[in-house]
Amino acid sequence: MNVWGITDRGVIREQNQDAFAHRVLEDGRVLAVVCDGMGGARAGNVASTMAVERFLESFLHPEDAAEDRERLEQAAVQANRAVYHRASTDADCTGMGTTLVAVLAGEWEAAVLNEGDSRAYHIARGQIRRITRDHSLVEDLVQRGELTREQARVHPHRNLITRALGSEPELRADYFRQPLEPGDVLLLCSDGLSNMLTDQELLEVIAQGGGLESCGRQLLERALERGAPDNVTAVLIQR
Ligand code: MN
């Protein structure tokens, strides 16, 4: 199992408030997490960095021997507590929060957890499918039939998320399971990528192969070519 990731501040922003990490576990499984922070000058970066660190630390050193789902959820709960606590005690960090999408990929299945609008995709046999559902205003409008996917991607309020890690004392993230077969690819990304490329364009880049690093660099390159107004992050995992 391979994993490769990249993050970039994009063309316009002066700071990168996205953060990511990945680890290959002792049993060969891959753990990866992407966070997209928000909340003013430096706070967005504090939120995403803190969430990634707390999530990893808590997952790698669980308080009790939990099952995969519980372990992912506990790690997200710990990350939420840390960010929420900082947001409510440090005046410079008031109102900060972050998205979080995480995957634990094993030989036959991936467990996925998300909060906010950073996404997980599954790419297999020439098809791409979104695993996660965005917690965002435009996603709600799409679900209600009031916007098309294309309209949502360029909507002026596409950045408004309805749930964020660190914004409330308790967290209830969504959980998904994705069966995996040899050759399947998983993509985790922030909205800085998914707002620049359509799902079909993501697929085109990934389906041409050439290795995860080459695909990841091309995804970033395409987003930058289009002006990347937001930070761009992509993590690719191949079974
Ligand atoms: Mn973003």
PDB file of C-alpha atoms and ligand atoms in Angstrom:
ATOM      1  CA  MET A   1       0.000   0.000   0.000  1.00  0.00           C
ATOM      2  CA  ASN A   2       1.381   3.395  -1.038  1.00  0.00           C
ATOM      3  CA  VAL A   3       0.641   6.895   0.197  1.00  0.00           C
ATOM      4  CA  TRP A   4       1.773  10.329  -0.950  1.00  0.00           C
ATOM      5  CA  GLY A   5       0.599  13.831  -0.078  1.00  0.00           C
ATOM      6  CA  ILE A   6       1.191  17.480  -0.904  1.00  0.00           C
ATOM      7  CA  THR A   7      -0.057  20.863   0.297  1.00  0.00           C
ATOM      8  CA  ASP A   8       0.423  24.318  -1.205  1.00  0.00           C
ATOM      9  CA  ARG A   9      -0.750  27.784  -0.221  1.00  0.00           C
ATOM     10  CA  GLY A  10      -2.051  28.388  -3.757  1.00  0.00           C
ATOM     11  CA  VAL A  11      -1.739  31.520  -5.858  1.00  0.00           C
ATOM     12  CA  ILE A  12      -3.545  34.152  -3.775  1.00  0.00           C
ATOM     13  CA  ARG A  13      -3.316  33.316  -0.063  1.00  0.00           C
ATOM     14  CA  GLU A  14      -0.261  34.330   1.897  1.00  0.00           C
ATOM     15  CA  GLN A  15      -0.628  31.518   4.384  1.00  0.00           C
ATOM     16  CA  ASN A  16      -1.336  27.846   4.143  1.00  0.00           C
ATOM     17  CA  GLN A  17      -4.058  26.967   6.639  1.00  0.00           C
ATOM     18  CA  ASP A  18      -4.419  23.409   5.365  1.00  0.00           C
ATOM     19  CA  ALA A  19      -2.521  20.634   7.143  1.00  0.00           C
ATOM     20  CA  PHE A  20      -2.123  16.926   6.480  1.00  0.00           C
ATOM     21  CA  ALA A  21      -0.275  13.840   7.694  1.00  0.00           C
ATOM     22  CA  HIS A  22      -0.006  10.174   6.863  1.00  0.00           C
ATOM     23  CA  ARG A  23       1.525   7.111   8.477  1.00  0.00           C
ATOM     24  CA  VAL A  24       2.037   3.510   7.482  1.00  0.00           C
ATOM     25  CA  LEU A  25       1.084   1.477  10.563  1.00  0.00           C
ATOM     26  CA  GLU A  26       2.948  -1.579  11.821  1.00  0.00           C
ATOM     27  CA  ASP A  27       0.301  -3.860  10.323  1.00  0.00           C
ATOM     28  CA  GLY A  28       0.799  -2.252   6.889  1.00  0.00           C
ATOM     29  CA  ARG A  29      -2.402  -0.216   6.923  1.00  0.00           C
ATOM     30  CA  VAL A  30      -2.308   3.468   6.017  1.00  0.00           C
ATOM     31  CA  LEU A  31      -3.682   6.278   8.163  1.00  0.00           C
ATOM     32  CA  ALA A  32      -4.089   9.698   6.529  1.00  0.00           C
ATOM     33  CA  VAL A  33      -5.725  12.945   7.596  1.00  0.00           C
ATOM     34  CA  VAL A  34      -6.395  16.309   5.923  1.00  0.00           C
ATOM     35  CA  CYS A  35      -7.583  19.434   7.777  1.00  0.00           C
ATOM     36  CA  ASP A  36      -8.554  22.834   6.353  1.00  0.00           C
ATOM     37  CA  GLY A  37      -8.511  25.469   9.052  1.00  0.00           C
ATOM     38  CA  MET A  38     -10.494  28.689   9.320  1.00  0.00           C
ATOM     39  CA  GLY A  39     -10.721  31.622  11.680  1.00  0.00           C
ATOM     40  CA  GLY A  40      -8.697  34.705  10.997  1.00  0.00           C
ATOM     41  CA  ALA A  41      -5.077  35.677  10.650  1.00  0.00           C
ATOM     42  CA  ARG A  42      -3.177  32.828  12.279  1.00  0.00           C
ATOM     43  CA  ALA A  43      -5.929  30.907  13.996  1.00  0.00           C
ATOM     44  CA  GLY A  44      -6.907  28.820  10.972  1.00  0.00           C
ATOM     45  CA  ASN A  45      -3.412  27.437  10.814  1.00  0.00           C
ATOM     46  CA  VAL A  46      -3.407  26.772  14.566  1.00  0.00           C
ATOM     47  CA  ALA A  47      -6.690  24.855  14.266  1.00  0.00           C
ATOM     48  CA  SER A  48      -5.689  22.625  11.355  1.00  0.00           C
ATOM     49  CA  THR A  49      -2.185  21.891  12.664  1.00  0.00           C
ATOM     50  CA  MET A  50      -3.465  21.154  16.142  1.00  0.00           C
ATOM     51  CA  ALA A  51      -6.237  18.907  14.827  1.00  0.00           C
ATOM     52  CA  VAL A  52      -3.848  16.864  12.679  1.00  0.00           C
ATOM     53  CA  GLU A  53      -1.368  16.437  15.542  1.00  0.00           C
ATOM     54  CA  ARG A  54      -3.976  15.554  18.162  1.00  0.00           C
ATOM     55  CA  PHE A  55      -5.785  13.221  15.810  1.00  0.00           C
ATOM     56  CA  LEU A  56      -2.599  11.310  14.962  1.00  0.00           C
ATOM     57  CA  GLU A  57      -1.344  11.171  18.529  1.00  0.00           C
ATOM     58  CA  SER A  58      -4.656   9.972  19.860  1.00  0.00           C
ATOM     59  CA  PHE A  59      -5.079   7.378  17.116  1.00  0.00           C
ATOM     60  CA  LEU A  60      -1.562   5.996  17.510  1.00  0.00           C
ATOM     61  CA  HIS A  61      -1.819   5.896  21.316  1.00  0.00           C
ATOM     62  CA  PRO A  62      -5.451   5.044  22.086  1.00  0.00           C
ATOM     63  CA  GLU A  63      -6.593   5.035  25.703  1.00  0.00           C
ATOM     64  CA  ASP A  64      -8.099   1.578  25.289  1.00  0.00           C
ATOM     65  CA  ALA A  65      -7.908  -1.096  22.611  1.00  0.00           C
ATOM     66  CA  ALA A  66     -10.854   0.003  20.513  1.00  0.00           C
ATOM     67  CA  GLU A  67     -12.149  -1.189  17.156  1.00  0.00           C
ATOM     68  CA  ASP A  68     -11.227   0.827  14.050  1.00  0.00           C
ATOM     69  CA  ARG A  69     -14.350   2.930  13.994  1.00  0.00           C
ATOM     70  CA  GLU A  70     -14.197   3.739  17.676  1.00  0.00           C
ATOM     71  CA  ARG A  71     -10.506   4.484  17.466  1.00  0.00           C
ATOM     72  CA  LEU A  72     -11.012   6.936  14.576  1.00  0.00           C
ATOM     73  CA  GLU A  73     -13.942   8.568  16.326  1.00  0.00           C
ATOM     74  CA  GLN A  74     -12.077   8.848  19.622  1.00  0.00           C
ATOM     75  CA  ALA A  75      -9.138  10.451  17.846  1.00  0.00           C
ATOM     76  CA  ALA A  76     -11.470  12.988  16.212  1.00  0.00           C
ATOM     77  CA  VAL A  77     -13.153  13.672  19.569  1.00  0.00           C
ATOM     78  CA  GLN A  78      -9.745  14.343  21.161  1.00  0.00           C
ATOM     79  CA  ALA A  79      -8.791  16.653  18.288  1.00  0.00           C
ATOM     80  CA  ASN A  80     -12.112  18.464  18.653  1.00  0.00           C
ATOM     81  CA  ARG A  81     -11.595  18.964  22.382  1.00  0.00           C
ATOM     82  CA  ALA A  82      -8.104  20.350  21.897  1.00  0.00           C
ATOM     83  CA  VAL A  83      -9.154  22.841  19.205  1.00  0.00           C
ATOM     84  CA  TYR A  84     -12.334  23.828  21.061  1.00  0.00           C
ATOM     85  CA  HIS A  85     -10.425  24.372  24.291  1.00  0.00           C
ATOM     86  CA  ARG A  86      -7.833  26.570  22.593  1.00  0.00           C
ATOM     87  CA  ALA A  87     -10.545  28.515  20.735  1.00  0.00           C
ATOM     88  CA  SER A  88     -12.351  29.252  23.989  1.00  0.00           C
ATOM     89  CA  THR A  89      -9.296  30.161  26.084  1.00  0.00           C
ATOM     90  CA  ASP A  90      -6.988  32.011  23.684  1.00  0.00           C
ATOM     91  CA  ALA A  91      -8.363  35.380  22.530  1.00  0.00           C
ATOM     92  CA  ASP A  92      -6.320  35.183  19.317  1.00  0.00           C
ATOM     93  CA  CYS A  93      -8.074  31.940  18.438  1.00  0.00           C
ATOM     94  CA  THR A  94     -11.720  32.796  19.112  1.00  0.00           C
ATOM     95  CA  GLY A  95     -14.015  31.239  16.543  1.00  0.00           C
ATOM     96  CA  MET A  96     -11.383  29.075  14.905  1.00  0.00           C
ATOM     97  CA  GLY A  97     -12.197  25.631  13.601  1.00  0.00           C
ATOM     98  CA  THR A  98     -11.181  23.149  10.954  1.00  0.00           C
ATOM     99  CA  THR A  99     -12.494  20.513   8.635  1.00  0.00           C
ATOM    100  CA  LEU A 100     -11.184  16.983   9.063  1.00  0.00           C
ATOM    101  CA  VAL A 101     -11.231  14.032   6.722  1.00  0.00           C
ATOM    102  CA  ALA A 102      -9.379  10.893   7.755  1.00  0.00           C
ATOM    103  CA  VAL A 103      -8.963   7.446   6.300  1.00  0.00           C
ATOM    104  CA  LEU A 104      -7.686   4.163   7.689  1.00  0.00           C
ATOM    105  CA  ALA A 105      -7.003   2.001   4.652  1.00  0.00           C
ATOM    106  CA  GLY A 106      -6.466  -1.736   4.965  1.00  0.00           C
ATOM    107  CA  GLU A 107      -6.145  -4.462   2.392  1.00  0.00           C
ATOM    108  CA  TRP A 108      -9.858  -4.938   1.777  1.00  0.00           C
ATOM    109  CA  GLU A 109     -11.525  -1.937   3.276  1.00  0.00           C
ATOM    110  CA  ALA A 110     -11.080   1.715   4.146  1.00  0.00           C
ATOM    111  CA  ALA A 111     -12.718   3.408   7.115  1.00  0.00           C
ATOM    112  CA  VAL A 112     -13.413   7.094   6.514  1.00  0.00           C
ATOM    113  CA  LEU A 113     -14.411   9.864   8.886  1.00  0.00           C
ATOM    114  CA  ASN A 114     -15.286  13.455   7.991  1.00  0.00           C
ATOM    115  CA  GLU A 115     -16.397  16.771   9.406  1.00  0.00           C
ATOM    116  CA  GLY A 116     -16.796  19.799   7.118  1.00  0.00           C
ATOM    117  CA  ASP A 117     -16.124  19.970   3.376  1.00  0.00           C
ATOM    118  CA  SER A 118     -12.769  18.268   2.891  1.00  0.00           C
ATOM    119  CA  ARG A 119     -13.427  15.137   0.887  1.00  0.00           C
ATOM    120  CA  ALA A 120     -12.550  11.498   0.370  1.00  0.00           C
ATOM    121  CA  TYR A 121     -12.910   9.970  -3.108  1.00  0.00           C
ATOM    122  CA  HIS A 122     -12.655   6.372  -4.298  1.00  0.00           C
ATOM    123  CA  ILE A 123     -11.190   5.829  -7.777  1.00  0.00           C
ATOM    124  CA  ALA A 124     -11.470   2.359  -9.310  1.00  0.00           C
ATOM    125  CA  ARG A 125     -11.849   0.854 -12.774  1.00  0.00           C
ATOM    126  CA  GLY A 126     -12.119   4.203 -14.551  1.00  0.00           C
ATOM    127  CA  GLN A 127     -14.707   5.629 -12.169  1.00  0.00           C
ATOM    128  CA  ILE A 128     -14.588   8.173  -9.390  1.00  0.00           C
ATOM    129  CA  ARG A 129     -17.012   8.265  -6.475  1.00  0.00           C
ATOM    130  CA  ARG A 130     -17.242  10.685  -3.612  1.00  0.00           C
ATOM    131  CA  ILE A 131     -17.255   8.754  -0.317  1.00  0.00           C
ATOM    132  CA  THR A 132     -17.937  11.656   2.030  1.00  0.00           C
ATOM    133  CA  ARG A 133     -20.787  14.128   2.030  1.00  0.00           C
ATOM    134  CA  ASP A 134     -19.843  17.786   2.553  1.00  0.00           C
ATOM    135  CA  HIS A 135     -21.247  19.589   5.576  1.00  0.00           C
ATOM    136  CA  SER A 136     -21.792  22.784   3.628  1.00  0.00           C
ATOM    137  CA  LEU A 137     -24.515  25.179   2.593  1.00  0.00           C
ATOM    138  CA  VAL A 138     -24.133  24.372  -1.109  1.00  0.00           C
ATOM    139  CA  GLU A 139     -24.233  20.610  -0.469  1.00  0.00           C
ATOM    140  CA  ASP A 140     -27.551  21.074   1.341  1.00  0.00           C
ATOM    141  CA  LEU A 141     -28.843  23.077  -1.632  1.00  0.00           C
ATOM    142  CA  VAL A 142     -27.700  20.347  -4.054  1.00  0.00           C
ATOM    143  CA  GLN A 143     -29.448  17.704  -1.935  1.00  0.00           C
ATOM    144  CA  ARG A 144     -32.639  19.759  -2.056  1.00  0.00           C
ATOM    145  CA  GLY A 145     -32.361  20.048  -5.841  1.00  0.00           C
ATOM    146  CA  GLU A 146     -31.847  23.796  -5.738  1.00  0.00           C
ATOM    147  CA  LEU A 147     -28.322  23.747  -7.208  1.00  0.00           C
ATOM    148  CA  THR A 148     -26.476  21.471  -9.616  1.00  0.00           C
ATOM    149  CA  ARG A 149     -23.034  20.090  -8.704  1.00  0.00           C
ATOM    150  CA  GLU A 150     -21.469  22.480 -11.212  1.00  0.00           C
ATOM    151  CA  GLN A 151     -23.281  25.495  -9.751  1.00  0.00           C
ATOM    152  CA  ALA A 152     -22.210  24.435  -6.267  1.00  0.00           C
ATOM    153  CA  ARG A 153     -18.550  24.273  -7.266  1.00  0.00           C
ATOM    154  CA  VAL A 154     -18.496  27.951  -8.300  1.00  0.00           C
ATOM    155  CA  HIS A 155     -21.169  29.316  -5.927  1.00  0.00           C
ATOM    156  CA  PRO A 156     -20.156  32.542  -4.084  1.00  0.00           C
ATOM    157  CA  HIS A 157     -21.011  30.882  -0.733  1.00  0.00           C
ATOM    158  CA  ARG A 158     -19.357  27.551  -1.517  1.00  0.00           C
ATOM    159  CA  ASN A 159     -16.986  28.071   1.424  1.00  0.00           C
ATOM    160  CA  LEU A 160     -19.724  28.159   4.070  1.00  0.00           C
ATOM    161  CA  ILE A 161     -19.550  24.956   6.067  1.00  0.00           C
ATOM    162  CA  THR A 162     -22.295  23.854   8.414  1.00  0.00           C
ATOM    163  CA  ARG A 163     -20.102  21.760  10.722  1.00  0.00           C
ATOM    164  CA  ALA A 164     -16.493  22.216  11.820  1.00  0.00           C
ATOM    165  CA  LEU A 165     -14.172  20.490  14.229  1.00  0.00           C
ATOM    166  CA  GLY A 166     -13.439  22.739  17.218  1.00  0.00           C
ATOM    167  CA  SER A 167     -16.513  24.926  16.964  1.00  0.00           C
ATOM    168  CA  GLU A 168     -18.582  23.015  19.539  1.00  0.00           C
ATOM    169  CA  PRO A 169     -17.667  21.048  22.686  1.00  0.00           C
ATOM    170  CA  GLU A 170     -19.039  17.781  21.298  1.00  0.00           C
ATOM    171  CA  LEU A 171     -18.239  16.298  17.906  1.00  0.00           C
ATOM    172  CA  ARG A 172     -20.370  14.019  15.777  1.00  0.00           C
ATOM    173  CA  ALA A 173     -18.442  13.235  12.606  1.00  0.00           C
ATOM    174  CA  ASP A 174     -19.773  11.067   9.764  1.00  0.00           C
ATOM    175  CA  TYR A 175     -18.355   7.590   9.250  1.00  0.00           C
ATOM    176  CA  PHE A 176     -18.172   5.561   6.028  1.00  0.00           C
ATOM    177  CA  ARG A 177     -16.789   2.209   4.937  1.00  0.00           C
ATOM    178  CA  GLN A 178     -15.335   1.681   1.487  1.00  0.00           C
ATOM    179  CA  PRO A 179     -14.453  -1.790   0.132  1.00  0.00           C
ATOM    180  CA  LEU A 180     -11.039  -1.872  -1.582  1.00  0.00           C
ATOM    181  CA  GLU A 181      -9.558  -4.019  -4.319  1.00  0.00           C
ATOM    182  CA  PRO A 182      -6.005  -4.195  -5.667  1.00  0.00           C
ATOM    183  CA  GLY A 183      -5.132  -1.034  -7.627  1.00  0.00           C
ATOM    184  CA  ASP A 184      -7.909   1.109  -6.125  1.00  0.00           C
ATOM    185  CA  VAL A 185      -6.980   4.696  -5.262  1.00  0.00           C
ATOM    186  CA  LEU A 186      -8.271   6.911  -2.469  1.00  0.00           C
ATOM    187  CA  LEU A 187      -7.955  10.695  -2.653  1.00  0.00           C
ATOM    188  CA  LEU A 188      -8.304  12.990   0.357  1.00  0.00           C
ATOM    189  CA  CYS A 189      -8.423  16.691  -0.488  1.00  0.00           C
ATOM    190  CA  SER A 190      -9.336  20.146   0.733  1.00  0.00           C
ATOM    191  CA  ASP A 191     -11.870  22.301  -1.125  1.00  0.00           C
ATOM    192  CA  GLY A 192      -8.968  24.256  -2.626  1.00  0.00           C
ATOM    193  CA  LEU A 193      -8.555  21.278  -4.966  1.00  0.00           C
ATOM    194  CA  SER A 194     -12.159  20.132  -5.390  1.00  0.00           C
ATOM    195  CA  ASN A 195     -13.351  23.672  -6.214  1.00  0.00           C
ATOM    196  CA  MET A 196     -10.736  23.952  -8.965  1.00  0.00           C
ATOM    197  CA  LEU A 197     -11.198  20.565 -10.647  1.00  0.00           C
ATOM    198  CA  THR A 198     -14.416  18.704 -11.380  1.00  0.00           C
ATOM    199  CA  ASP A 199     -14.724  15.101 -10.216  1.00  0.00           C
ATOM    200  CA  GLN A 200     -14.229  14.077 -13.852  1.00  0.00           C
ATOM    201  CA  GLU A 201     -10.991  16.074 -14.056  1.00  0.00           C
ATOM    202  CA  LEU A 202      -9.720  14.527 -10.824  1.00  0.00           C
ATOM    203  CA  LEU A 203     -10.437  11.143 -12.371  1.00  0.00           C
ATOM    204  CA  GLU A 204      -8.635  11.987 -15.633  1.00  0.00           C
ATOM    205  CA  VAL A 205      -5.427  12.844 -13.794  1.00  0.00           C
ATOM    206  CA  ILE A 206      -5.530   9.849 -11.453  1.00  0.00           C
ATOM    207  CA  ALA A 207      -6.678   7.287 -14.037  1.00  0.00           C
ATOM    208  CA  GLN A 208      -3.721   7.976 -16.317  1.00  0.00           C
ATOM    209  CA  GLY A 209      -1.469   6.416 -13.658  1.00  0.00           C
ATOM    210  CA  GLY A 210       2.271   7.031 -13.468  1.00  0.00           C
ATOM    211  CA  GLY A 211       2.493   6.778  -9.693  1.00  0.00           C
ATOM    212  CA  LEU A 212       0.970   8.668  -6.800  1.00  0.00           C
ATOM    213  CA  GLU A 213       3.565  11.429  -6.678  1.00  0.00           C
ATOM    214  CA  SER A 214       3.209  12.214 -10.362  1.00  0.00           C
ATOM    215  CA  CYS A 215      -0.613  12.252 -10.071  1.00  0.00           C
ATOM    216  CA  GLY A 216      -0.532  14.388  -6.929  1.00  0.00           C
ATOM    217  CA  ARG A 217       1.811  16.945  -8.479  1.00  0.00           C
ATOM    218  CA  GLN A 218      -0.388  17.146 -11.581  1.00  0.00           C
ATOM    219  CA  LEU A 219      -3.500  17.721  -9.485  1.00  0.00           C
ATOM    220  CA  LEU A 220      -1.772  20.605  -7.722  1.00  0.00           C
ATOM    221  CA  GLU A 221      -0.399  21.969 -10.995  1.00  0.00           C
ATOM    222  CA  ARG A 222      -3.871  22.061 -12.564  1.00  0.00           C
ATOM    223  CA  ALA A 223      -5.316  23.861  -9.545  1.00  0.00           C
ATOM    224  CA  LEU A 224      -2.483  26.433  -9.662  1.00  0.00           C
ATOM    225  CA  GLU A 225      -2.950  26.957 -13.416  1.00  0.00           C
ATOM    226  CA  ARG A 226      -6.543  27.906 -12.715  1.00  0.00           C
ATOM    227  CA  GLY A 227      -5.584  30.528 -10.190  1.00  0.00           C
ATOM    228  CA  ALA A 228      -5.953  28.524  -6.943  1.00  0.00           C
ATOM    229  CA  PRO A 229      -7.499  31.218  -4.716  1.00  0.00           C
ATOM    230  CA  ASP A 230      -7.444  28.826  -1.740  1.00  0.00           C
ATOM    231  CA  ASN A 231      -4.870  26.487  -0.192  1.00  0.00           C
ATOM    232  CA  VAL A 232      -4.638  23.150  -2.014  1.00  0.00           C
ATOM    233  CA  THR A 233      -4.051  19.773  -0.362  1.00  0.00           C
ATOM    234  CA  ALA A 234      -4.176  16.251  -1.782  1.00  0.00           C
ATOM    235  CA  VAL A 235      -3.270  12.886  -0.252  1.00  0.00           C
ATOM    236  CA  LEU A 236      -3.347   9.809  -2.463  1.00  0.00           C
ATOM    237  CA  ILE A 237      -3.400   6.222  -1.249  1.00  0.00           C
ATOM    238  CA  GLN A 238      -3.134   3.195  -3.493  1.00  0.00           C
ATOM    239  CA  ARG A 239      -4.106  -0.288  -2.439  1.00  0.00           C
TER     240      ARG A 239
HETATM  241 MN    MN B   1     -10.063  25.578   1.845  1.00  0.00          MN
END
